[in-house]
mmCIF file of C-alpha atoms in Angstrom:
data_model
loop_
_atom_site.group_PDB
_atom_site.id
_atom_site.type_symbol
_atom_site.label_atom_id
_atom_site.label_comp_id
_atom_site.label_asym_id
_atom_site.label_seq_id
_atom_site.Cartn_x
_atom_site.Cartn_y
_atom_site.Cartn_z
ATOM 1 C CA MET A 1 113.740 38.737 41.809
ATOM 2 C CA ALA A 2 111.979 41.957 42.325
ATOM 3 C CA VAL A 3 108.517 40.944 43.828
ATOM 4 C CA LEU A 4 108.281 43.945 46.315
ATOM 5 C CA ALA A 5 105.761 46.011 44.409
ATOM 6 C CA ASP A 6 104.126 44.373 41.277
ATOM 7 C CA SER A 7 100.580 45.323 41.968
ATOM 8 C CA GLY A 8 98.555 48.340 41.528
ATOM 9 C CA SER A 9 96.750 47.244 44.735
ATOM 10 C CA ASN A 10 100.011 47.394 46.719
ATOM 11 C CA PRO A 11 100.290 50.088 49.348
ATOM 12 C CA ASP A 12 103.659 50.818 47.750
ATOM 13 C CA VAL A 13 102.436 51.434 44.577
ATOM 14 C CA ASP A 14 99.694 53.219 45.766
ATOM 15 C CA LEU A 15 101.656 55.582 47.824
ATOM 16 C CA LEU A 16 103.579 56.112 44.656
ATOM 17 C CA TYR A 17 100.961 57.123 42.592
ATOM 18 C CA ASP A 18 99.721 59.277 45.428
ATOM 19 C CA ILE A 19 102.993 61.274 46.239
ATOM 20 C CA ASN A 20 103.815 61.635 42.433
ATOM 21 C CA GLY A 21 100.350 62.750 41.531
ATOM 22 C CA LEU A 22 101.398 65.810 43.290
ATOM 23 C CA ALA A 23 104.047 66.753 40.642
ATOM 24 C CA LYS A 24 101.192 66.272 37.739
ATOM 25 C CA ASP A 25 98.993 68.988 39.723
ATOM 26 C CA ALA A 26 102.093 71.314 40.638
ATOM 27 C CA PRO A 27 103.129 73.774 37.913
ATOM 28 C CA HIS A 28 105.948 73.237 35.709
ATOM 29 C CA TRP A 29 108.416 75.523 37.402
ATOM 30 C CA TRP A 30 107.941 74.161 40.626
ATOM 31 C CA ASP A 31 108.651 70.396 39.281
ATOM 32 C CA ARG A 32 111.686 71.868 37.771
ATOM 33 C CA VAL A 33 112.994 72.984 41.246
ATOM 34 C CA MET A 34 111.998 69.517 42.779
ATOM 35 C CA GLU A 35 114.129 68.022 39.821
ATOM 36 C CA PHE A 36 117.116 70.043 40.829
ATOM 37 C CA VAL A 37 116.466 69.607 44.542
ATOM 38 C CA GLY A 38 115.933 66.006 44.553
ATOM 39 C CA GLU A 39 118.787 65.080 42.096
ATOM 40 C CA TYR A 40 121.575 67.635 43.526
ATOM 41 C CA GLY A 41 120.206 70.242 45.831
ATOM 42 C CA LEU A 42 119.831 68.137 49.022
ATOM 43 C CA LEU A 43 123.253 66.381 48.283
ATOM 44 C CA LEU A 44 124.904 69.772 48.141
ATOM 45 C CA ALA A 45 123.047 71.235 51.213
ATOM 46 C CA MET A 46 124.358 68.120 53.025
ATOM 47 C CA VAL A 47 127.980 68.843 52.102
ATOM 48 C CA LEU A 48 127.489 72.578 53.054
ATOM 49 C CA LEU A 49 126.031 71.243 56.481
ATOM 50 C CA ILE A 50 128.906 69.204 57.083
ATOM 51 C CA LEU A 51 131.425 71.676 56.569
ATOM 52 C CA TRP A 52 129.263 74.537 58.717
ATOM 53 C CA CYS A 53 129.359 71.610 61.494
ATOM 54 C CA TRP A 54 132.927 71.273 61.014
ATOM 55 C CA TRP A 55 133.746 74.965 61.271
ATOM 56 C CA SER A 56 131.715 74.956 64.563
ATOM 57 C CA VAL A 57 133.118 71.948 66.285
ATOM 58 C CA ARG A 58 136.709 73.727 65.136
ATOM 59 C CA ARG A 59 136.054 77.008 66.629
ATOM 60 C CA ARG A 60 134.553 75.277 69.902
ATOM 61 C CA GLY A 61 137.565 73.333 70.261
ATOM 62 C CA GLY A 62 137.865 71.570 73.857
ATOM 63 C CA GLU A 63 138.967 67.839 74.482
ATOM 64 C CA GLU A 64 136.010 66.783 72.238
ATOM 65 C CA ALA A 65 137.150 68.413 69.054
ATOM 66 C CA ALA A 66 139.420 65.630 67.782
ATOM 67 C CA PRO A 67 136.616 62.954 68.371
ATOM 68 C CA SER A 68 133.690 65.133 66.871
ATOM 69 C CA VAL A 69 135.876 65.658 63.693
ATOM 70 C CA ALA A 70 136.523 62.187 63.727
ATOM 71 C CA ALA A 71 133.133 61.506 63.539
ATOM 72 C CA LEU A 72 132.536 64.095 60.537
ATOM 73 C CA VAL A 73 135.134 62.462 58.677
ATOM 74 C CA TRP A 74 133.490 58.860 59.223
ATOM 75 C CA ALA A 75 130.091 60.319 57.859
ATOM 76 C CA PRO A 76 131.035 60.339 54.259
ATOM 77 C CA LEU A 77 133.018 57.686 54.287
ATOM 78 C CA ALA A 78 130.222 55.690 55.864
ATOM 79 C CA ALA A 79 128.055 57.044 52.728
ATOM 80 C CA GLY A 80 130.576 56.111 50.383
ATOM 81 C CA LEU A 81 130.653 52.534 51.939
ATOM 82 C CA ALA A 82 126.758 52.303 51.956
ATOM 83 C CA VAL A 83 126.916 52.874 47.985
ATOM 84 C CA LEU A 84 129.424 50.124 47.689
ATOM 85 C CA VAL A 85 127.392 47.900 49.800
ATOM 86 C CA ASN A 86 124.309 48.659 47.642
ATOM 87 C CA VAL A 87 125.900 47.498 44.437
ATOM 88 C CA PRO A 88 125.303 43.531 45.074
ATOM 89 C CA ILE A 89 121.759 44.511 46.605
ATOM 90 C CA ARG A 90 120.671 45.995 43.586
ATOM 91 C CA GLY A 91 122.132 43.200 41.470
ATOM 92 C CA PHE A 92 120.389 40.591 43.587
ATOM 93 C CA VAL A 93 117.160 42.136 43.866
ATOM 94 C CA ARG A 94 117.052 43.462 40.599
ATOM 95 C CA ARG A 95 114.079 45.469 40.698
ATOM 96 C CA PRO A 96 113.034 47.730 37.619
ATOM 97 C CA ARG A 97 112.270 51.485 37.992
ATOM 98 C CA PRO A 98 108.433 52.218 38.594
ATOM 99 C CA PHE A 99 107.929 53.911 35.583
ATOM 100 C CA LEU A 100 109.040 50.834 33.613
ATOM 101 C CA ASP A 101 106.339 48.869 35.144
ATOM 102 C CA HIS A 102 103.642 51.194 36.292
ATOM 103 C CA GLU A 103 101.973 53.853 33.606
ATOM 104 C CA GLY A 104 100.720 57.382 34.490
ATOM 105 C CA LEU A 105 103.672 58.571 36.238
ATOM 106 C CA ASP A 106 105.010 61.863 35.677
ATOM 107 C CA VAL A 107 108.842 61.296 35.734
ATOM 108 C CA LEU A 108 110.820 64.229 36.306
ATOM 109 C CA VAL A 109 114.184 63.015 35.332
ATOM 110 C CA SER A 110 115.111 60.957 32.214
ATOM 111 C CA GLY A 111 117.821 58.561 31.998
ATOM 112 C CA LYS A 112 117.213 56.222 34.846
ATOM 113 C CA ASN A 113 117.711 53.168 33.854
ATOM 114 C CA ASP A 114 119.528 51.074 36.350
ATOM 115 C CA PHE A 115 117.853 49.121 39.249
ATOM 116 C CA SER A 116 115.599 50.970 41.777
ATOM 117 C CA PHE A 117 116.217 49.170 44.899
ATOM 118 C CA VAL A 118 117.536 50.626 47.244
ATOM 119 C CA SER A 119 117.659 54.210 46.371
ATOM 120 C CA ASP A 120 121.265 55.702 46.265
ATOM 121 C CA HIS A 121 120.257 59.249 47.288
ATOM 122 C CA ALA A 122 118.132 58.101 50.099
ATOM 123 C CA THR A 123 121.411 56.066 51.264
ATOM 124 C CA ILE A 124 123.857 58.785 51.073
ATOM 125 C CA THR A 125 121.706 61.304 52.335
ATOM 126 C CA MET A 126 120.619 59.484 55.579
ATOM 127 C CA ALA A 127 124.254 58.168 56.216
ATOM 128 C CA LEU A 128 125.529 61.584 56.180
ATOM 129 C CA GLY A 129 122.442 62.753 58.222
ATOM 130 C CA VAL A 130 123.123 59.976 60.962
ATOM 131 C CA GLY A 131 126.833 60.385 60.862
ATOM 132 C CA LEU A 132 126.071 64.341 61.597
ATOM 133 C CA PHE A 133 123.901 63.316 64.609
ATOM 134 C CA VAL A 134 126.771 60.972 65.706
ATOM 135 C CA ALA A 135 129.065 64.092 65.883
ATOM 136 C CA HIS A 136 126.535 66.883 66.803
ATOM 137 C CA ARG A 137 123.219 66.463 68.020
ATOM 138 C CA ARG A 138 121.474 69.380 66.479
ATOM 139 C CA PHE A 139 123.351 69.628 63.069
ATOM 140 C CA GLY A 140 122.407 65.911 62.972
ATOM 141 C CA LEU A 141 118.639 66.396 63.330
ATOM 142 C CA VAL A 142 118.880 69.136 60.549
ATOM 143 C CA GLY A 143 120.921 66.610 58.492
ATOM 144 C CA ILE A 144 118.240 63.901 59.113
ATOM 145 C CA GLY A 145 115.311 66.122 58.085
ATOM 146 C CA LEU A 146 117.049 67.051 54.929
ATOM 147 C CA ALA A 147 117.456 63.115 54.015
ATOM 148 C CA LEU A 148 113.819 62.584 54.645
ATOM 149 C CA LEU A 149 113.320 65.360 52.401
ATOM 150 C CA GLU A 150 115.595 63.706 49.760
ATOM 151 C CA GLY A 151 113.317 60.535 49.999
ATOM 152 C CA PHE A 152 110.214 62.203 49.602
ATOM 153 C CA CYS A 153 111.712 63.888 46.307
ATOM 154 C CA ARG A 154 112.767 60.698 44.821
ATOM 155 C CA VAL A 155 109.394 59.356 45.195
ATOM 156 C CA TYR A 156 108.032 62.659 43.690
ATOM 157 C CA MET A 157 110.187 62.678 40.741
ATOM 158 C CA GLY A 158 108.768 59.186 39.874
ATOM 159 C CA VAL A 159 112.169 57.301 39.933
ATOM 160 C CA HIS A 160 111.826 55.269 43.318
ATOM 161 C CA TYR A 161 109.121 53.330 45.049
ATOM 162 C CA PRO A 162 108.696 54.257 48.892
ATOM 163 C CA THR A 163 110.300 50.987 49.685
ATOM 164 C CA ASP A 164 113.252 52.213 47.808
ATOM 165 C CA VAL A 165 113.892 55.101 50.002
ATOM 166 C CA VAL A 166 112.777 53.012 53.203
ATOM 167 C CA GLY A 167 115.547 50.504 52.233
ATOM 168 C CA GLY A 168 118.211 53.278 51.375
ATOM 169 C CA PHE A 169 117.390 55.111 55.045
ATOM 170 C CA ALA A 170 118.155 51.948 56.628
ATOM 171 C CA LEU A 171 121.074 50.922 54.747
ATOM 172 C CA GLY A 172 122.759 54.431 55.482
ATOM 173 C CA THR A 173 121.669 54.067 59.176
ATOM 174 C CA ALA A 174 123.127 50.299 59.584
ATOM 175 C CA VAL A 175 126.290 51.419 57.855
ATOM 176 C CA VAL A 176 127.008 54.570 60.049
ATOM 177 C CA LEU A 177 125.955 53.103 63.427
ATOM 178 C CA LEU A 178 127.416 49.341 62.885
ATOM 179 C CA LEU A 179 130.676 50.573 61.948
ATOM 180 C CA SER A 180 130.978 53.708 63.787
ATOM 181 C CA PRO A 181 132.589 52.246 66.762
ATOM 182 C CA PRO A 182 135.881 50.557 64.828
ATOM 183 C CA ALA A 183 135.800 53.613 62.609
ATOM 184 C CA THR A 184 135.700 56.448 65.340
ATOM 185 C CA ALA A 185 138.207 54.324 67.256
ATOM 186 C CA LEU A 186 140.806 54.502 64.325
ATOM 187 C CA LEU A 187 139.993 57.956 63.276
ATOM 188 C CA THR A 188 139.961 59.691 66.841
ATOM 189 C CA PRO A 189 143.773 58.922 67.276
ATOM 190 C CA LEU A 190 144.363 59.875 63.813
ATOM 191 C CA MET A 191 142.814 63.503 64.398
ATOM 192 C CA ARG A 192 144.521 64.123 67.671
ATOM 193 C CA ALA A 193 147.587 63.304 65.747
ATOM 194 C CA VAL A 194 146.551 66.077 63.173
ATOM 195 C CA GLU A 195 145.331 68.392 66.046
ATOM 196 C CA ARG A 196 148.952 68.380 67.429
ATOM 197 C CA SER A 197 150.419 69.075 64.160
ATOM 198 C CA PRO A 198 151.572 72.922 63.850
ATOM 199 C CA ARG A 199 150.937 72.796 60.182
ATOM 200 C CA VAL A 200 147.495 71.160 60.027
ATOM 201 C CA GLY A 201 146.300 71.248 63.571
ATOM 202 C CA GLY A 202 143.918 74.044 62.805
ATOM 203 C CA LEU A 203 141.661 71.702 60.876
ATOM 204 C CA VAL A 204 140.775 70.004 63.786
ATOM 205 C CA ARG A 205 140.727 72.723 66.459
ATOM 206 C CA ARG A 206 141.372 76.679 65.850
ATOM 207 C CA ARG A 207 144.401 78.010 67.155
ATOM 208 C CA SER A 208 144.432 80.502 69.767
ATOM 209 C CA ALA A 209 146.040 84.080 69.158
ATOM 210 C CA PRO A 210 149.830 84.349 69.813
ATOM 211 C CA GLY A 211 150.131 85.287 73.280
ATOM 212 C CA VAL A 212 146.951 84.326 74.681
ATOM 213 C CA PRO A 213 146.647 81.564 76.728
ATOM 214 C CA VAL A 214 143.721 78.830 76.396
ATOM 215 C CA LEU A 215 142.340 77.745 79.496
ATOM 216 C CA ALA A 216 140.745 74.409 80.012
ATOM 217 C CA GLY A 217 136.978 74.870 79.554
ATOM 218 C CA ALA A 218 136.757 78.489 78.900
ATOM 219 C CA HIS A 219 135.979 78.216 75.243
ATOM 220 C CA ARG A 220 133.206 75.488 76.053
ATOM 221 C CA PRO A 221 129.663 76.851 75.193
ATOM 222 C CA ALA A 222 127.201 77.442 77.716
ATOM 223 C CA GLU A 223 124.538 75.188 75.921
ATOM 224 C CA SER A 224 124.970 71.551 77.195
ATOM 225 C CA GLU A 225 122.607 70.179 74.611
ATOM 226 C CA GLU A 226 124.965 70.841 72.147
ATOM 227 C CA ARG A 227 127.811 68.793 73.323
ATOM 228 C CA ASP A 228 128.871 66.309 70.799
ATOM 229 C CA LEU A 229 127.700 62.443 71.133
ATOM 230 C CA ALA A 230 130.948 61.372 69.806
ATOM 231 C CA ALA A 231 132.639 62.699 72.798
#
């Protein structure tokens, strides 16, 4: 079923060899770094970025706290859903890993025997990045940048074609944006209910010190560019 890149004259294959060729010219220690970054490091960085964004939104508070936290909750849920959507896509396309069809690739990770299209790593990271962008513009731009780096790493490591990565980016983005309206419509009231809870309300908005009144708008930052898109 996989006819996306079966020829060495295909630009997809040419770009694969060009990017993966950088691994052959790099020192061994650098390839090991790229292996860790592409397999685990960027996923961990995305998780930490989401936690940092949640902490920032929680501290800032305001009426936008609940919608922003709802958008942050949606980001990993959307990433998980996108991976589930990818299961039948992989089974339908059935595209082998590039190193099975093309010789001379420097494969940095062993044990990749499943199908190649689309890349789970690219799907997850872009879904998280776009979900972050919905919640907070500046954090989201950083997240999308990390997702693009993840896609480069997957091709550099020799385990995906460039179109596998592009497909993952498209899938992750589509799931986040298409389902964001109903998801936030369900999650925002839930986050507002959590916010009102005396026990767990601090997960959504930081509690003020006892005896210190919270004035509406007093805790809002001056930078208007950091306003949440989810508000």
